[in-house]
CSV table of C-alpha atoms in Angstrom, one decimal:
chain,number,residue,atom,x,y,z
A,5,MET,CA,-0.5,0.2,0.0
A,6,LYS,CA,1.6,3.8,-0.8
A,7,ILE,CA,0.6,6.4,2.0
A,8,LEU,CA,1.5,9.5,0.9
A,9,LEU,CA,2.2,12.2,4.2
A,10,THR,CA,2.1,15.7,4.1
A,11,ALA,CA,4.2,18.2,5.8
A,12,PHE,CA,4.0,22.0,5.7
A,13,GLU,CA,6.9,24.7,5.6
A,14,PRO,CA,8.1,26.6,8.3
A,15,PHE,CA,5.9,29.5,8.6
A,16,GLY,CA,6.4,33.1,9.5
A,17,GLY,CA,9.7,34.2,11.2
A,18,ASP,CA,10.1,30.5,12.6
A,19,ALA,CA,13.1,28.7,10.9
A,20,GLU,CA,11.1,24.8,12.3
A,21,ASN,CA,7.2,23.4,11.7
A,22,ALA,CA,6.8,20.2,13.3
A,23,SER,CA,4.9,18.6,11.0
A,24,PHE,CA,7.8,19.1,8.3
A,25,GLU,CA,10.7,17.8,11.1
A,26,ALA,CA,8.2,15.1,12.3
A,27,VAL,CA,6.8,13.7,8.3
A,28,ARG,CA,11.3,14.3,7.7
A,29,LEU,CA,12.1,12.1,11.0
A,30,LEU,CA,9.4,9.2,9.7
A,31,ALA,CA,10.9,9.7,6.2
A,32,ASP,CA,14.7,9.1,7.2
A,33,ALA,CA,13.8,6.3,8.9
A,34,TRP,CA,11.4,4.3,6.9
A,35,ALA,CA,14.2,4.6,4.3
A,36,ASP,CA,16.5,2.9,7.0
A,37,ASP,CA,14.3,0.3,7.8
A,38,PRO,CA,11.6,-0.2,5.1
A,39,GLN,CA,7.9,-1.8,6.7
A,40,PRO,CA,6.8,-4.8,4.7
A,41,GLY,CA,4.2,-4.0,2.5
A,42,ILE,CA,3.9,-0.2,3.3
A,43,GLU,CA,5.5,2.2,0.6
A,44,LEU,CA,6.1,5.6,2.3
A,45,VAL,CA,5.9,8.9,0.2
A,46,THR,CA,5.7,12.5,1.9
A,47,GLY,CA,6.1,15.6,0.5
A,48,VAL,CA,6.2,19.8,1.6
A,49,LEU,CA,3.5,22.0,1.0
A,50,PRO,CA,3.6,25.3,1.3
A,51,VAL,CA,1.7,28.2,3.9
A,52,ALA,CA,-0.2,30.1,1.4
A,53,PHE,CA,-4.0,29.0,0.3
A,54,ALA,CA,-3.5,29.6,-3.2
A,55,ASP,CA,-0.7,27.7,-3.9
A,56,ALA,CA,-0.9,24.7,-1.0
A,57,GLY,CA,-3.8,23.1,-3.4
A,58,PRO,CA,-1.7,22.9,-6.3
A,59,ALA,CA,1.1,21.8,-4.9
A,60,LEU,CA,-0.8,19.0,-3.1
A,61,ALA,CA,-2.0,17.9,-7.1
A,62,ALA,CA,0.8,17.6,-8.0
A,63,LEU,CA,1.9,15.0,-5.2
A,64,LEU,CA,-1.2,13.1,-6.0
A,65,ASP,CA,-0.4,12.7,-9.6
A,66,GLN,CA,3.9,12.4,-9.2
A,67,HIS,CA,2.4,9.1,-6.6
A,68,ALA,CA,-1.2,8.8,-7.0
A,69,PRO,CA,-1.0,7.4,-3.4
A,70,ASP,CA,-3.3,4.6,-2.2
A,71,ALA,CA,-4.7,6.8,0.9
A,72,VAL,CA,-2.9,10.8,2.1
A,73,LEU,CA,-2.6,11.7,5.5
A,74,SER,CA,-1.2,15.4,5.7
A,75,VAL,CA,0.1,16.8,8.6
A,76,GLY,CA,0.3,20.0,10.1
A,77,GLU,CA,0.6,22.2,13.7
A,78,ALA,CA,-0.6,23.7,16.4
A,79,GLY,CA,0.1,26.0,18.1
A,80,GLY,CA,-2.2,25.5,22.5
A,81,ARG,CA,-2.5,21.6,21.6
A,82,SER,CA,0.2,19.2,24.1
A,83,ALA,CA,-1.3,16.1,22.4
A,84,ILE,CA,-1.4,14.6,18.0
A,85,THR,CA,-5.1,15.4,17.4
A,86,PRO,CA,-7.1,14.0,14.2
A,87,GLU,CA,-9.1,15.9,12.8
A,88,ARG,CA,-12.7,14.6,11.9
A,89,TRP,CA,-13.5,16.6,9.4
A,90,ALA,CA,-12.9,20.5,7.7
A,91,ALA,CA,-15.3,23.6,7.5
A,92,ASN,CA,-15.9,25.2,3.6
A,93,GLU,CA,-14.1,28.2,5.0
A,94,ASP,CA,-11.6,29.9,5.0
A,95,ASP,CA,-10.6,33.0,7.9
A,96,ALA,CA,-7.2,34.0,8.0
A,97,ARG,CA,-6.8,35.3,11.6
A,98,ILE,CA,-2.6,37.3,10.0
A,99,PRO,CA,-1.7,36.2,6.4
A,100,ASP,CA,0.3,33.4,5.0
A,101,ASN,CA,3.4,33.1,4.1
A,102,ALA,CA,2.0,34.7,0.3
A,103,GLY,CA,0.9,37.5,2.3
A,104,ASP,CA,-2.9,36.4,1.9
A,105,GLN,CA,-5.1,37.0,4.5
A,106,PRO,CA,-8.7,35.3,3.1
A,107,ARG,CA,-11.8,36.4,5.2
A,108,GLY,CA,-14.8,34.4,5.8
A,109,THR,CA,-14.1,32.9,1.9
A,110,ALA,CA,-15.7,29.3,0.5
A,111,ILE,CA,-12.5,26.9,-0.3
A,112,ASP,CA,-15.4,24.9,-2.4
A,113,PRO,CA,-18.3,27.2,-3.4
A,114,ALA,CA,-19.8,24.3,-4.5
A,115,GLY,CA,-18.7,22.1,-1.9
A,116,PRO,CA,-20.6,20.4,1.3
A,117,GLU,CA,-20.6,23.4,4.2
A,118,ARG,CA,-17.6,20.6,5.8
A,119,ARG,CA,-16.6,17.2,5.0
A,120,ALA,CA,-15.8,14.0,7.6
A,121,SER,CA,-12.4,12.8,7.3
A,122,GLY,CA,-12.0,9.3,5.2
A,123,LEU,CA,-10.0,8.3,8.0
A,124,ASP,CA,-11.5,7.0,11.4
A,125,ALA,CA,-10.3,9.6,13.5
A,126,ASP,CA,-10.5,7.3,16.4
A,127,ALA,CA,-8.8,4.5,15.4
A,128,LEU,CA,-5.7,6.9,15.0
A,129,VAL,CA,-6.0,7.7,18.3
A,130,SER,CA,-6.1,4.7,19.8
A,131,ALA,CA,-2.9,4.2,17.2
A,132,ILE,CA,-0.9,6.7,18.6
A,133,LEU,CA,-2.1,6.3,22.4
A,134,GLN,CA,-1.1,2.7,21.7
A,135,VAL,CA,2.5,3.4,21.3
A,136,GLY,CA,2.9,6.0,24.6
A,137,LEU,CA,1.9,8.6,22.9
A,138,PRO,CA,-1.3,11.7,24.1
A,139,ALA,CA,-3.6,11.8,21.8
A,140,ASP,CA,-7.0,13.6,21.1
A,141,ALA,CA,-9.9,13.5,18.5
A,142,SER,CA,-10.5,17.1,17.5
A,143,ASP,CA,-13.7,18.1,16.3
A,144,ASP,CA,-11.5,21.7,14.7
A,145,ALA,CA,-9.8,21.7,12.6
A,146,GLY,CA,-9.6,26.0,12.3
A,147,ARG,CA,-9.9,27.8,9.9
A,148,PHE,CA,-6.5,28.7,8.1
A,149,LEU,CA,-4.4,26.5,6.0
A,150,CYS,CA,-4.5,23.1,7.9
A,151,ASN,CA,-8.4,22.7,7.9
A,152,HIS,CA,-8.0,24.3,4.1
A,153,VAL,CA,-5.6,21.1,3.6
A,154,ALA,CA,-7.8,19.0,5.3
A,155,TYR,CA,-11.2,20.1,3.6
A,156,LEU,CA,-9.7,18.8,0.2
A,157,VAL,CA,-7.9,16.1,1.5
A,158,ALA,CA,-11.0,14.9,2.8
A,159,GLY,CA,-12.8,14.9,0.2
A,160,LEU,CA,-9.9,12.9,-2.5
A,161,ASP,CA,-11.2,9.8,-4.3
A,162,VAL,CA,-8.8,7.7,-2.3
A,163,PRO,CA,-8.8,7.5,2.0
A,164,GLY,CA,-7.5,11.0,3.1
A,165,GLY,CA,-7.4,12.8,6.1
A,166,PHE,CA,-5.7,15.2,8.4
A,167,LEU,CA,-3.2,15.0,12.0
A,168,HIS,CA,-2.4,18.3,14.0
A,169,VAL,CA,1.2,18.1,16.1
A,170,PRO,CA,1.7,19.9,18.5
A,171,ALA,CA,4.0,22.9,18.0
A,172,VAL,CA,7.4,21.9,19.2
A,173,ARG,CA,10.8,23.4,18.9
A,174,SER,CA,14.0,22.1,19.5
A,175,HIS,CA,14.9,25.1,21.0
A,176,GLY,CA,12.0,27.5,22.7
A,177,THR,CA,8.7,28.1,21.9
A,178,ALA,CA,6.9,28.5,19.1
A,179,THR,CA,5.9,31.8,18.0
A,180,VAL,CA,3.4,31.2,14.9
A,181,GLY,CA,1.0,28.2,15.3
A,182,ALA,CA,-2.4,30.0,17.2
A,183,GLU,CA,-3.7,29.8,14.0
A,184,THR,CA,-6.0,27.0,14.8
A,185,ASP,CA,-6.0,27.6,18.8
A,186,PRO,CA,-6.1,31.9,19.6
A,187,ASP,CA,-6.8,31.2,23.1
A,188,GLY,CA,-4.2,28.3,23.5
A,189,ALA,CA,-0.6,29.5,24.4
A,190,ALA,CA,2.4,28.0,22.5
A,191,SER,CA,3.9,27.1,25.7
A,192,THR,CA,1.8,24.3,26.3
A,193,SER,CA,2.9,22.4,22.6
A,194,ALA,CA,5.6,21.1,24.2
A,195,VAL,CA,4.6,19.5,27.0
A,196,THR,CA,2.6,16.5,27.1
A,197,HIS,CA,-0.6,16.9,30.4
A,198,ASP,CA,2.3,14.5,32.3
A,199,GLY,CA,4.6,16.8,31.7
A,200,SER,CA,7.3,15.5,30.2
A,201,ARG,CA,8.5,17.7,26.8
A,202,LEU,CA,7.8,16.8,22.8
A,203,THR,CA,10.0,16.0,20.3
A,204,PHE,CA,10.4,15.3,16.9
A,205,ASP,CA,11.5,12.1,17.0
A,206,ASP,CA,8.2,11.5,19.8
A,207,LEU,CA,5.8,13.0,17.1
A,208,ALA,CA,7.6,11.0,14.1
A,209,LEU,CA,7.0,7.9,16.2
A,210,GLY,CA,3.4,9.2,16.7
A,211,LEU,CA,3.2,9.4,13.1
A,212,ALA,CA,4.4,6.3,12.2
A,213,ALA,CA,2.1,4.3,14.0
A,214,ALA,CA,-1.0,6.2,12.8
A,215,VAL,CA,0.6,5.1,9.0
A,216,ARG,CA,0.6,1.8,10.4
A,217,ALA,CA,-3.0,1.8,11.4
A,218,ILE,CA,-3.8,3.1,7.6
A,219,ALA,CA,-1.9,0.0,6.2
A,220,ALA,CA,-3.5,-2.0,8.1
A,221,GLY,CA,-7.5,-1.0,7.0
A,222,ARG,CA,-7.8,0.2,10.6
A,223,ALA,CA,-8.5,3.8,10.0
A,224,HIS,CA,-10.7,3.0,7.4
A,225,PRO,CA,-13.5,4.2,8.4
A,226,GLU,CA,-16.6,1.7,8.2
A,227,PRO,CA,-19.8,1.6,6.6
A,228,SER,CA,-22.9,2.9,8.6
A,229,THR,CA,-26.8,2.6,8.0
A,230,SER,CA,-27.0,4.7,11.0
A,231,THR,CA,-30.1,7.2,11.0
A,232,ARG,CA,-27.8,10.0,13.0
A,233,GLU,CA,-26.0,12.7,11.0
A,234,THR,CA,-22.7,12.3,9.8
A,235,GLY,CA,-20.2,14.6,11.1
A,236,ARG,CA,-22.3,16.2,13.6
A,237,VAL,CA,-20.8,17.4,16.7
A,238,ASP,CA,-22.3,19.4,19.5
A,239,ARG,CA,-20.2,21.3,22.0
A,240,ALA,CA,-19.8,23.6,24.1
A,241,SER,CA,-17.1,25.6,26.3
A,242,THR,CA,-15.7,27.9,28.8
A,243,VAL,CA,-12.9,28.7,30.8
A,244,ILE,CA,-13.1,28.0,34.4
A,245,ALA,CA,-10.7,29.5,37.0
A,246,ALA,CA,-9.9,26.8,38.2
A,247,ASP,CA,-7.0,24.5,37.5
A,248,ALA,CA,-6.9,21.2,35.3
A,249,ALA,CA,-6.3,19.2,38.4
A,250,THR,CA,-9.8,20.1,40.6
A,251,ILE,CA,-11.9,20.4,37.1
A,252,TYR,CA,-11.3,17.2,36.7
A,253,ARG,CA,-12.0,15.9,40.3
A,254,ALA,CA,-15.0,17.5,39.7
A,255,LEU,CA,-16.0,15.1,36.8
A,256,LEU,CA,-15.8,12.2,38.7
A,257,ASP,CA,-17.6,13.0,42.0
A,258,PRO,CA,-20.8,11.7,42.3
A,259,VAL,CA,-21.6,14.3,44.9
A,260,ALA,CA,-20.4,17.3,42.6
A,261,LEU,CA,-21.7,15.8,39.5
A,262,GLU,CA,-25.0,16.3,41.2
A,263,ARG,CA,-24.7,19.9,41.9
A,264,TRP,CA,-23.2,20.9,38.5
A,265,LEU,CA,-24.3,18.5,35.8
A,266,PRO,CA,-28.3,19.0,36.1
A,267,PRO,CA,-29.2,21.6,33.0
A,268,GLU,CA,-30.8,24.4,33.7
A,269,GLY,CA,-34.5,23.4,35.4
A,270,ALA,CA,-33.6,20.0,36.3
A,271,THR,CA,-31.8,17.8,39.5
A,272,GLY,CA,-29.9,14.6,39.2
A,273,GLU,CA,-29.3,11.4,40.4
A,274,ILE,CA,-26.0,9.2,40.2
A,275,GLU,CA,-25.7,6.1,41.3
A,276,GLN,CA,-23.3,3.5,41.5
A,277,LEU,CA,-20.7,5.4,40.5
A,278,ASP,CA,-17.1,3.6,39.6
A,279,ALA,CA,-14.5,5.8,38.5
A,280,ARG,CA,-11.9,3.8,36.6
A,281,ALA,CA,-11.9,3.2,32.5
A,282,GLY,CA,-14.6,0.6,32.1
A,283,GLY,CA,-16.4,1.4,34.9
A,284,GLY,CA,-19.5,4.4,35.4
A,285,PHE,CA,-22.4,5.1,36.4
A,286,ARG,CA,-26.3,5.8,35.9
A,287,LEU,CA,-27.6,9.5,36.0
A,288,VAL,CA,-31.6,10.2,36.1
A,289,LEU,CA,-31.8,13.7,35.2
A,290,ARG,CA,-35.5,15.2,36.7
A,291,PHE,CA,-37.5,18.5,35.3
A,292,ALA,CA,-39.8,20.3,36.5
A,293,ASP,CA,-41.2,21.8,33.4
A,294,PRO,CA,-40.3,18.7,31.3
A,295,VAL,CA,-39.8,18.3,27.2
A,296,ASP,CA,-39.7,15.5,25.6
A,297,PRO,CA,-38.2,13.3,28.5
A,298,LYS,CA,-36.6,10.6,27.7
A,299,THR,CA,-37.2,7.9,29.6
A,300,THR,CA,-40.6,8.8,31.9
A,301,ASP,CA,-42.9,11.6,32.2
A,302,ASP,CA,-40.1,14.2,33.6
A,303,SER,CA,-37.0,12.3,33.8
A,304,ASP,CA,-34.1,11.5,31.3
A,305,ALA,CA,-32.3,8.5,32.7
A,306,SER,CA,-28.8,7.1,31.4
A,307,LEU,CA,-26.5,4.5,31.9
A,308,VAL,CA,-22.5,6.4,31.4
A,309,ARG,CA,-19.3,4.2,30.9
A,310,PHE,CA,-16.3,5.5,31.5
A,311,ILE,CA,-13.9,5.0,28.5
A,312,GLU,CA,-10.9,6.9,28.6
A,313,LEU,CA,-10.0,8.7,32.0
A,314,VAL,CA,-6.9,11.1,31.3
A,315,PRO,CA,-6.2,12.6,34.8
A,316,GLY,CA,-6.2,16.5,34.5
A,317,ARG,CA,-6.4,16.1,30.6
A,318,ARG,CA,-9.6,14.6,29.5
A,319,VAL,CA,-12.8,12.0,30.3
A,320,VAL,CA,-14.4,10.0,27.9
A,321,GLN,CA,-17.8,8.8,28.2
A,322,GLY,CA,-20.1,6.7,26.7
A,323,VAL,CA,-23.8,7.7,27.1
A,324,THR,CA,-26.7,5.2,26.7
A,325,PHE,CA,-30.2,6.5,26.8
A,326,GLU,CA,-33.2,4.2,29.0
A,327,SER,CA,-35.8,4.7,26.6
A,328,VAL,CA,-38.2,3.1,24.3
A,329,GLU,CA,-38.1,5.4,21.9
A,330,PRO,CA,-35.8,4.1,18.9
A,331,ARG,CA,-35.0,8.0,17.9
A,332,PHE,CA,-32.8,8.5,21.1
A,333,ALA,CA,-31.4,4.7,21.0
A,334,GLY,CA,-28.0,4.2,20.4
A,335,GLU,CA,-24.6,5.3,22.9
A,336,MET,CA,-24.0,8.9,22.4
A,337,VAL,CA,-19.6,9.7,23.0
A,338,MET,CA,-18.7,12.6,25.0
A,339,ARG,CA,-15.4,13.9,26.0
A,340,TRP,CA,-14.8,16.6,28.3
A,341,GLN,CA,-11.5,17.9,28.0
A,342,LEU,CA,-9.2,19.9,30.3
A,343,GLU,CA,-6.6,22.3,28.5
A,344,PRO,CA,-4.9,25.0,30.6
A,345,VAL,CA,-4.7,28.9,29.8
A,346,ALA,CA,-3.6,32.0,31.2
A,347,ALA,CA,-6.6,32.4,33.0
A,348,GLY,CA,-7.4,29.0,34.5
A,349,THR,CA,-8.3,26.0,32.2
A,350,ARG,CA,-11.0,26.0,29.3
A,351,VAL,CA,-13.5,23.1,29.5
A,352,THR,CA,-14.6,21.7,26.2
A,353,VAL,CA,-17.3,19.0,26.0
A,354,SER,CA,-18.5,18.0,23.0
A,355,ALA,CA,-21.1,15.3,21.5
A,356,SER,CA,-20.6,12.7,18.9
A,357,ASP,CA,-23.0,9.6,17.2
A,358,VAL,CA,-25.9,11.8,19.0
A,359,PRO,CA,-29.4,9.9,19.0
A,360,ALA,CA,-31.0,12.0,15.8
A,361,GLY,CA,-34.6,12.8,18.9
A,362,ILE,CA,-32.3,14.8,20.0
A,363,SER,CA,-32.9,18.5,19.1
A,364,ARG,CA,-29.1,20.2,18.2
A,365,ALA,CA,-29.5,23.4,19.7
A,366,ASP,CA,-31.5,22.0,23.2
A,367,HIS,CA,-27.9,19.9,23.4
A,368,GLU,CA,-26.2,22.7,23.2
A,369,LEU,CA,-28.0,25.2,25.5
A,370,GLY,CA,-28.5,22.0,27.9
A,371,LEU,CA,-24.4,21.5,27.6
A,372,GLY,CA,-23.4,25.1,28.3
A,373,SER,CA,-26.0,25.1,30.6
A,374,SER,CA,-24.2,22.5,32.7
A,375,LEU,CA,-20.5,24.0,32.2
A,376,ALA,CA,-21.8,27.5,33.5
A,377,ASN,CA,-22.7,25.4,36.9
A,378,LEU,CA,-19.3,23.7,37.3
A,379,ALA,CA,-17.5,27.0,36.9
A,380,ARG,CA,-19.9,28.4,39.9
A,381,TYR,CA,-19.4,25.5,41.6
A,382,LEU,CA,-16.2,25.6,41.7
A,383,GLY,CA,-16.2,29.5,42.5
A,384,GLY,CA,-19.0,28.0,45.6
A,385,SER,CA,-22.1,30.4,44.1
A,386,LEU,CA,-23.8,27.4,43.5
A,387,PRO,CA,-27.0,27.6,45.8
A,388,ALA,CA,-26.7,25.2,48.9
A,389,ALA,CA,-28.3,22.3,48.5
């Protein structure tokens, strides 16, 4: 299988680009020790909106790959983050290397609003985690060159996806790279969730794991007959003036969860919480003024299992509603992501595989309400029980 791996040239005044260095190291290692059944070819894309697409097309014509994985860097991220989808929009916070700065411009005026990745982001995450590196699927590729290329790659005739690496530097910290996450601090890009510094060699190791997963077919999305909206991700985010360790504990403590998790107009009860991967709890929400309840006339009950727990960093849950109605069937995946920022910790909750019976607007309103409760709870401003 032939896999094309692309990176970006250095951007702005920085002499290095973490994607370029990682891909270069992996290409050198692969040349010295080829992997059976995998032909790896690489290329470098310009950080220029007008030129990146033609450069990608030239690489595709030259190599005719069976799959494509494009790599870029993201300042403020401390994990390797495969992207789930890309938006049909260029909206540059700063000019590219050619001085171009499109604002609110469609990448393909005739294309869909967004495209789902042609590779399974969660499978890539699993492969990277297995080699001991931090990884997490991302639902937002930004609106700069990385998103531009991610959108093009997602529309190829062969499986194609995009992956962000932290903006690691051999010396100092990145001065660019915040185009994807403008609120992220560049210094966090060089440090993992456990405090260890990432290196270019680490990033190359993670890319090698992703390449092997693609070649083995583990990263190809499964055909789906689900009636759920493809690529739908419901999300809410806020910055809380508390450290990540404190917030993480509040995500797992049953007393805390009963106080902050129920959205406005609801009360909650947590049953049999087992705070470990593979464990979980039962949640019952009761509504004073119910609208379309799932379980009884005034309540939603759900079984929550912990898929992944990374202290101070991430909680991933599978949520199954107790309902006889098919529109609420299936397991929804919820990710609670914690990122240190100057004001405290950015908490982002995202939900994928959302049952068709749940309104996106109502769901995001409820998620935002829970986050506001969490901020008040940690600030001691919730009313006494």
